[in-house]
Each structure stands twice: as C-alpha cells, then as structure tokens.
Short mmCIF file of C-alpha atoms in Angstrom, two decimals:
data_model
loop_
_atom_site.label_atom_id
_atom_site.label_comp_id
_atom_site.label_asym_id
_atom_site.label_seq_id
_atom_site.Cartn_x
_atom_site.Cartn_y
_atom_site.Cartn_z
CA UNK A 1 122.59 102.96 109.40
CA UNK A 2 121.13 103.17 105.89
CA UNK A 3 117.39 102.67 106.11
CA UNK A 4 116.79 101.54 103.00
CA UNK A 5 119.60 99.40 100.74
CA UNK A 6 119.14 98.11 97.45
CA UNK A 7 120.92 95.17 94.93
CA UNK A 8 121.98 94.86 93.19
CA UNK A 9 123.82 98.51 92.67
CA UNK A 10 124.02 97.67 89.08
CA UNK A 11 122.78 94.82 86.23
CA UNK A 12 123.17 94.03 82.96
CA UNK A 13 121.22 91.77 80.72
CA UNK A 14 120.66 90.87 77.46
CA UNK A 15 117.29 91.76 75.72
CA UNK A 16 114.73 89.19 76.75
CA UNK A 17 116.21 88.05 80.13
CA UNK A 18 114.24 88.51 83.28
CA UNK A 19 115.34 91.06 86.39
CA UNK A 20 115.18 91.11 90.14
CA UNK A 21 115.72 94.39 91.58
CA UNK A 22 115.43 94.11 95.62
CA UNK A 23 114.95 96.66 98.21
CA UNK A 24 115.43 96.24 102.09
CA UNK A 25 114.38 98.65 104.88
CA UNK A 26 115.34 98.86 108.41
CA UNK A 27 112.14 100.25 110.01
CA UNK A 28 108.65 100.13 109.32
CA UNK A 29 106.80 100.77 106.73
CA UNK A 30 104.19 103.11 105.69
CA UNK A 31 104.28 102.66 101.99
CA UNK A 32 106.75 101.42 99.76
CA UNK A 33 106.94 102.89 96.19
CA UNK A 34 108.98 101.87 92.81
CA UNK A 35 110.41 104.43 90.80
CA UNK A 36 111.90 104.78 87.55
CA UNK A 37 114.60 107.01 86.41
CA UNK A 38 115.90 107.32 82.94
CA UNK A 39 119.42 108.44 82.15
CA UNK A 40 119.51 112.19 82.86
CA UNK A 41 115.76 112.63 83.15
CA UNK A 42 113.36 112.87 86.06
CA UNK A 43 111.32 110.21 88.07
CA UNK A 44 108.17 108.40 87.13
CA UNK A 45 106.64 106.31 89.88
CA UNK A 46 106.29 102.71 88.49
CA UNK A 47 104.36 101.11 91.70
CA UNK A 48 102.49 102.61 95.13
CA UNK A 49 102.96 99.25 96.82
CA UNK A 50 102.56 99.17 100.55
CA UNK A 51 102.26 95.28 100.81
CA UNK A 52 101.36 92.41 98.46
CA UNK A 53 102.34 91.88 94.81
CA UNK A 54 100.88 94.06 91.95
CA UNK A 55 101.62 93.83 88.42
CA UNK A 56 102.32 96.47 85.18
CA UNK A 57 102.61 95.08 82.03
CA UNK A 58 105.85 93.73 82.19
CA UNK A 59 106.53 94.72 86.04
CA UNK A 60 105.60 92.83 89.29
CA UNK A 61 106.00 94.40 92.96
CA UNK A 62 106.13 92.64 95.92
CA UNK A 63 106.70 94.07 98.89
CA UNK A 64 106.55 91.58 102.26
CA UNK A 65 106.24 93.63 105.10
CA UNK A 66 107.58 91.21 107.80
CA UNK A 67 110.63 90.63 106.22
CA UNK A 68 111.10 94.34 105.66
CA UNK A 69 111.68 93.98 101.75
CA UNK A 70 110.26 94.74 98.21
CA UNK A 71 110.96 93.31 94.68
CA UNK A 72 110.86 94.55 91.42
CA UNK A 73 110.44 91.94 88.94
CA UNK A 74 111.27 92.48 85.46
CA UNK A 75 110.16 90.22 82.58
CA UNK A 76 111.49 89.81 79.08
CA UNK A 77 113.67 93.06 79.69
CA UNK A 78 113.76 95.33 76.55
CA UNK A 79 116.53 97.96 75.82
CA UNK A 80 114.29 100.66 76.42
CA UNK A 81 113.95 99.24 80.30
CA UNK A 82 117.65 100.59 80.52
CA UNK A 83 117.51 103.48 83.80
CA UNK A 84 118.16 103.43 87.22
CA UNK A 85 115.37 101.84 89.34
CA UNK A 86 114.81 103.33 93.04
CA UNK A 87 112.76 102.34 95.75
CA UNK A 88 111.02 104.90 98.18
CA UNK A 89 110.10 104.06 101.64
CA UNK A 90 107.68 106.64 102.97
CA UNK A 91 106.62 107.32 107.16
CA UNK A 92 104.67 110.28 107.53
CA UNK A 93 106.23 113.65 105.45
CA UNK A 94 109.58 111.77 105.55
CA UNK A 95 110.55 109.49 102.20
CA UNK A 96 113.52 107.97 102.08
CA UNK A 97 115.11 106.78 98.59
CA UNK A 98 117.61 104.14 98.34
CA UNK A 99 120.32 104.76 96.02
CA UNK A 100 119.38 102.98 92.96
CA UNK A 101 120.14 99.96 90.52
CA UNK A 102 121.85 100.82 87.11
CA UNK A 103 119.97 98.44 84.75
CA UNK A 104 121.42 98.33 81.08
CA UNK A 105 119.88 96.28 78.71
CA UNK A 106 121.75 95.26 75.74
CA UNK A 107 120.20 94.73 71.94
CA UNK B 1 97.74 117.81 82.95
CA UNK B 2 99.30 116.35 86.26
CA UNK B 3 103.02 118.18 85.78
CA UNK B 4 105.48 118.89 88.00
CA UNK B 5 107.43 121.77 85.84
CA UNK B 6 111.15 123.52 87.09
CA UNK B 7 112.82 126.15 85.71
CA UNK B 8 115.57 126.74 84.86
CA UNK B 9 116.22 123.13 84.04
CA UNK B 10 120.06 124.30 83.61
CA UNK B 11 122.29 126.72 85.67
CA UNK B 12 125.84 127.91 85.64
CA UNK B 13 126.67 130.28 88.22
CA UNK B 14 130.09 131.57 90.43
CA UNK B 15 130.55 131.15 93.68
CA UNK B 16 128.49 133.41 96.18
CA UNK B 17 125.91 134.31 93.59
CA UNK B 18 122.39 134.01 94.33
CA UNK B 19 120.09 130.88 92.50
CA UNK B 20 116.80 130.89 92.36
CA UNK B 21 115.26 127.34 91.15
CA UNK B 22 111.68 127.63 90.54
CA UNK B 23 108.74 124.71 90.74
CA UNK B 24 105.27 124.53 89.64
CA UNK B 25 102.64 122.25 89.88
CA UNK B 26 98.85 122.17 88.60
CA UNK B 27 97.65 119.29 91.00
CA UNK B 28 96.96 121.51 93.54
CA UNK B 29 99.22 119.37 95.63
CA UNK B 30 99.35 120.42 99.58
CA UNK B 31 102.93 118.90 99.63
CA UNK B 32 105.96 120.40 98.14
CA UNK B 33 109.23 118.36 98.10
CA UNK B 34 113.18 120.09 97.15
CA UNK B 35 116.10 116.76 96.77
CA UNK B 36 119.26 116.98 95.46
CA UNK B 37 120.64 114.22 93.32
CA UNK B 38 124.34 113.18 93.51
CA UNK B 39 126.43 110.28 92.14
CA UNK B 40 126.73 107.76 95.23
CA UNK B 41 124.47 109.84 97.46
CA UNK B 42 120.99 109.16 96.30
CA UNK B 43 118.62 111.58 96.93
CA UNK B 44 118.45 113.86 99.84
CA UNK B 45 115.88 115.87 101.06
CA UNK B 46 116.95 119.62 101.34
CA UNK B 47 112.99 120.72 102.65
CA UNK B 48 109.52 119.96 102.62
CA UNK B 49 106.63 122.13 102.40
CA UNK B 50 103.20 121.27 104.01
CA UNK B 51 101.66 124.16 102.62
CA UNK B 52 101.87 127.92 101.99
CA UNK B 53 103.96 129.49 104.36
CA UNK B 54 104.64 125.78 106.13
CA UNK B 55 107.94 124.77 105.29
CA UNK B 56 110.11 122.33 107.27
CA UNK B 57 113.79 121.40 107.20
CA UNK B 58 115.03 117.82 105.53
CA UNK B 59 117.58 116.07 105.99
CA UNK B 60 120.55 118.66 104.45
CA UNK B 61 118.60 122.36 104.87
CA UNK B 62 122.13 124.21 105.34
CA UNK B 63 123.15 126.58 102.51
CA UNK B 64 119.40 126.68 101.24
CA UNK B 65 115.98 128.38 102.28
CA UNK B 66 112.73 128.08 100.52
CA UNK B 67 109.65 129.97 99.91
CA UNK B 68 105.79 128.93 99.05
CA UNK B 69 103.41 131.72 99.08
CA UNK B 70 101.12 130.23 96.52
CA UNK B 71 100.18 126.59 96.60
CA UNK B 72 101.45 125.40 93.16
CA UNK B 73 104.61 127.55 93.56
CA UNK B 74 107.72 126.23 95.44
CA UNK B 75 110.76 128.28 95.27
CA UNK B 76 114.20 127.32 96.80
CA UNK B 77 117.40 129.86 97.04
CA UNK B 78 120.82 129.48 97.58
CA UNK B 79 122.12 132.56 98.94
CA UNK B 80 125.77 132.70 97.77
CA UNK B 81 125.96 129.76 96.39
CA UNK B 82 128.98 127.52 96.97
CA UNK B 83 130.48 124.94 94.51
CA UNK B 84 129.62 121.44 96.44
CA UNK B 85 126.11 122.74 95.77
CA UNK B 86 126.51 121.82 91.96
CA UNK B 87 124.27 119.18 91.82
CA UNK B 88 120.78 118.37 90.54
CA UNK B 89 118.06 119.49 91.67
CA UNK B 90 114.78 117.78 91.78
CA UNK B 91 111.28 119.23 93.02
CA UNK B 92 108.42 117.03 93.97
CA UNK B 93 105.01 116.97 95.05
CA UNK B 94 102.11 114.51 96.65
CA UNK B 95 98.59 115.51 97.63
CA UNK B 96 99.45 115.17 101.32
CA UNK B 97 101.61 114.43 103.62
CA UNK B 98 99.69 111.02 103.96
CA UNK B 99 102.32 108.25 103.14
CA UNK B 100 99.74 106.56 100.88
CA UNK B 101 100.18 109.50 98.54
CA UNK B 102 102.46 109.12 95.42
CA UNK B 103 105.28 111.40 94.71
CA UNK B 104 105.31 113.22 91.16
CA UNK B 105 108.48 114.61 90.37
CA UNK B 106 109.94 117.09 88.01
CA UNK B 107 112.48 117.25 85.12
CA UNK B 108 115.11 118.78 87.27
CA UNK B 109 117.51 121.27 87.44
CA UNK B 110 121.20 121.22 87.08
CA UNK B 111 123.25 123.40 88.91
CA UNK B 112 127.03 124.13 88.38
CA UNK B 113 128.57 126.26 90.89
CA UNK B 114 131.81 127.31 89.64
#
C-alpha cells in the first residue's frame, strides 16, 4: 500500500483563513520533510522535521512519530500561499513523496 | 549559490529519438536524485546516484539509464524515447545519503514525446 497519503488532495480558502495540510506514513520514519511546489515550478523545502513542531513565519510542522503523521499548519493564508504542498518521508537513500495538496487561495 | 540547475528545461522530441536531460549542482552534493512528475502519480524515483560512477535503480529505472562522471554533473538518457515518457522531469540533490539531509531540487524539465 501507499506509504505515505496526504489530505486533503485539494483546499480552498479565502485570504486570511487558516490551513491544515496532514500527512500519514505507514512505516517508520527517518525524517519527515515539507515541501512546497508552485504551479509549474520546482520544489523548495519548507521544513526538515523529523519529530516535534517547528515554526516559519507563517508555517508550523508537527510531525508525531508514534502516530506515524505530520502537519502543516498554515496561518492567515495569503494568495501567494496558492501551490501544491508535499510531504517527503525519507529511510536511508530512499524518499518517498506523497502526492500532494492543491491549495488555492482566493483574494 | 546553492542551485540545482537542468537543462533543457523544455523538450519536444518523436518517438525513438534519443534525450539527453542534463543536471548541475555547485553544492558539491554526494547524492544525485532523477523523479518524474505526473498528474495523479506523484513523484517517482527513476535513479539515484551515490556518487561518481555509483548509480542505483529507483523505483521506475526501465526506459532510462544515467551517467555521473563528475560530481556536480548528473546526466539521464532515454534511449528511443517513447511517448508515456512525456512527463516532467525533476533532478535533485542532498549532501548524503543520510536521511537527515535536505533535498534541493531543480526547475525541471518537460518532456513531450510525440
């Protein structure tokens, strides 16, 4: 099965609201990272976040090992947030992406 | 500068020619990543690379080969290319293989097999 599943597949908010992008895994983790993917363009890692919570500006991570999952937390959501957010689960050479949530934010 | 640079960033070719998509890095990164990108299939792993001359099959390594005989230079060839290889085409690298390392990826490369 899929070893690592995110929700939701898509989202759309209004500028301001908040957003909680989640991320599951089915074995164990090595490191967990957060990446960020605008429309058409390449990846830029948002968060290295193996356990605990760490913060970016607007952004939070937390990633809770025993329950095999990790959140990305965004605040007071901007139109320029507006991408496709992946998490990375990484074990040894091997990183595994899950497929993504479609954020648009709306003016 | 911390780049992750691949050329050509856009490709149309017919069926059974050769491609040649080219990566660069100036991190002197031991780790060289190829994925493809496709709607609904997330990125795959085509192959890694350890280090020169120390590449390894991913997850999807049929249709492809690759080639690293410098360590900022990470080459991967389609030979005869087919059209469900139009996709794109993203190279990455991380200092190591070490899981703690962070993955810097390039603008990628799109690839139309027709």
């Amino acid at each position: 099965g899929q070893q690592v599943q995110q929700s939701p597949a898509s989202l759309v908010l209004q500028e301001g609201e908040n957003a909680e992008l989640q991320c599951n895994f089915s074995t164990s983790l090595n490191s967990m990272q957060w990446f960020y993917q605008r429309p058409g363009g390449s990846l830029v890692s948002l968060f290295y976040n193996p356990s605990g919570t760490k913060h970016s500006g607007r952004l939070t991570s937390t990633t809770v090992i025993k329950e095999r999952r990790s959140s990305l937390h965004i605040s007071s959501s901007q139109t320029t947030d507006s991408g496709t957010y992946l998490c990375a689960l990484a074990g040894g050479y091997k990183v595994v992406f899950g497929s993504g949530t479609r954020l648009l934010v709306s003016p | 500068d911390m780049k992750v640079t691949q050329m050509p960033r856009y490709l149309i070719k017919r069926m059974g020619e050769n491609v040649l998509l080219e990566c660069g890095q100036d991190m002197s990164h031991e780790t060289m990543y190829w994925y493809r990108q496709d709607p609904g299939l997330g990125l795959q792993l085509i192959y890694i690379s350890y280090d020169v001359d120390s590449n390894s099959e991913g997850d999807i390594p049929k249709g492809y080969r690759v080639s690293r005989k410098k360590r900022e230079h990470f080459s991967l060839i389609l030979d005869s290319a087919k059209t469900n290889q139009t996709s794109v085409y993203f190279c990455a690298s991380s200092l190591s293989t070490n899981s703690g390392n962070t993955l810097y990826f390039g603008e990628g490369s799109r690839l139309i097999v027709v």
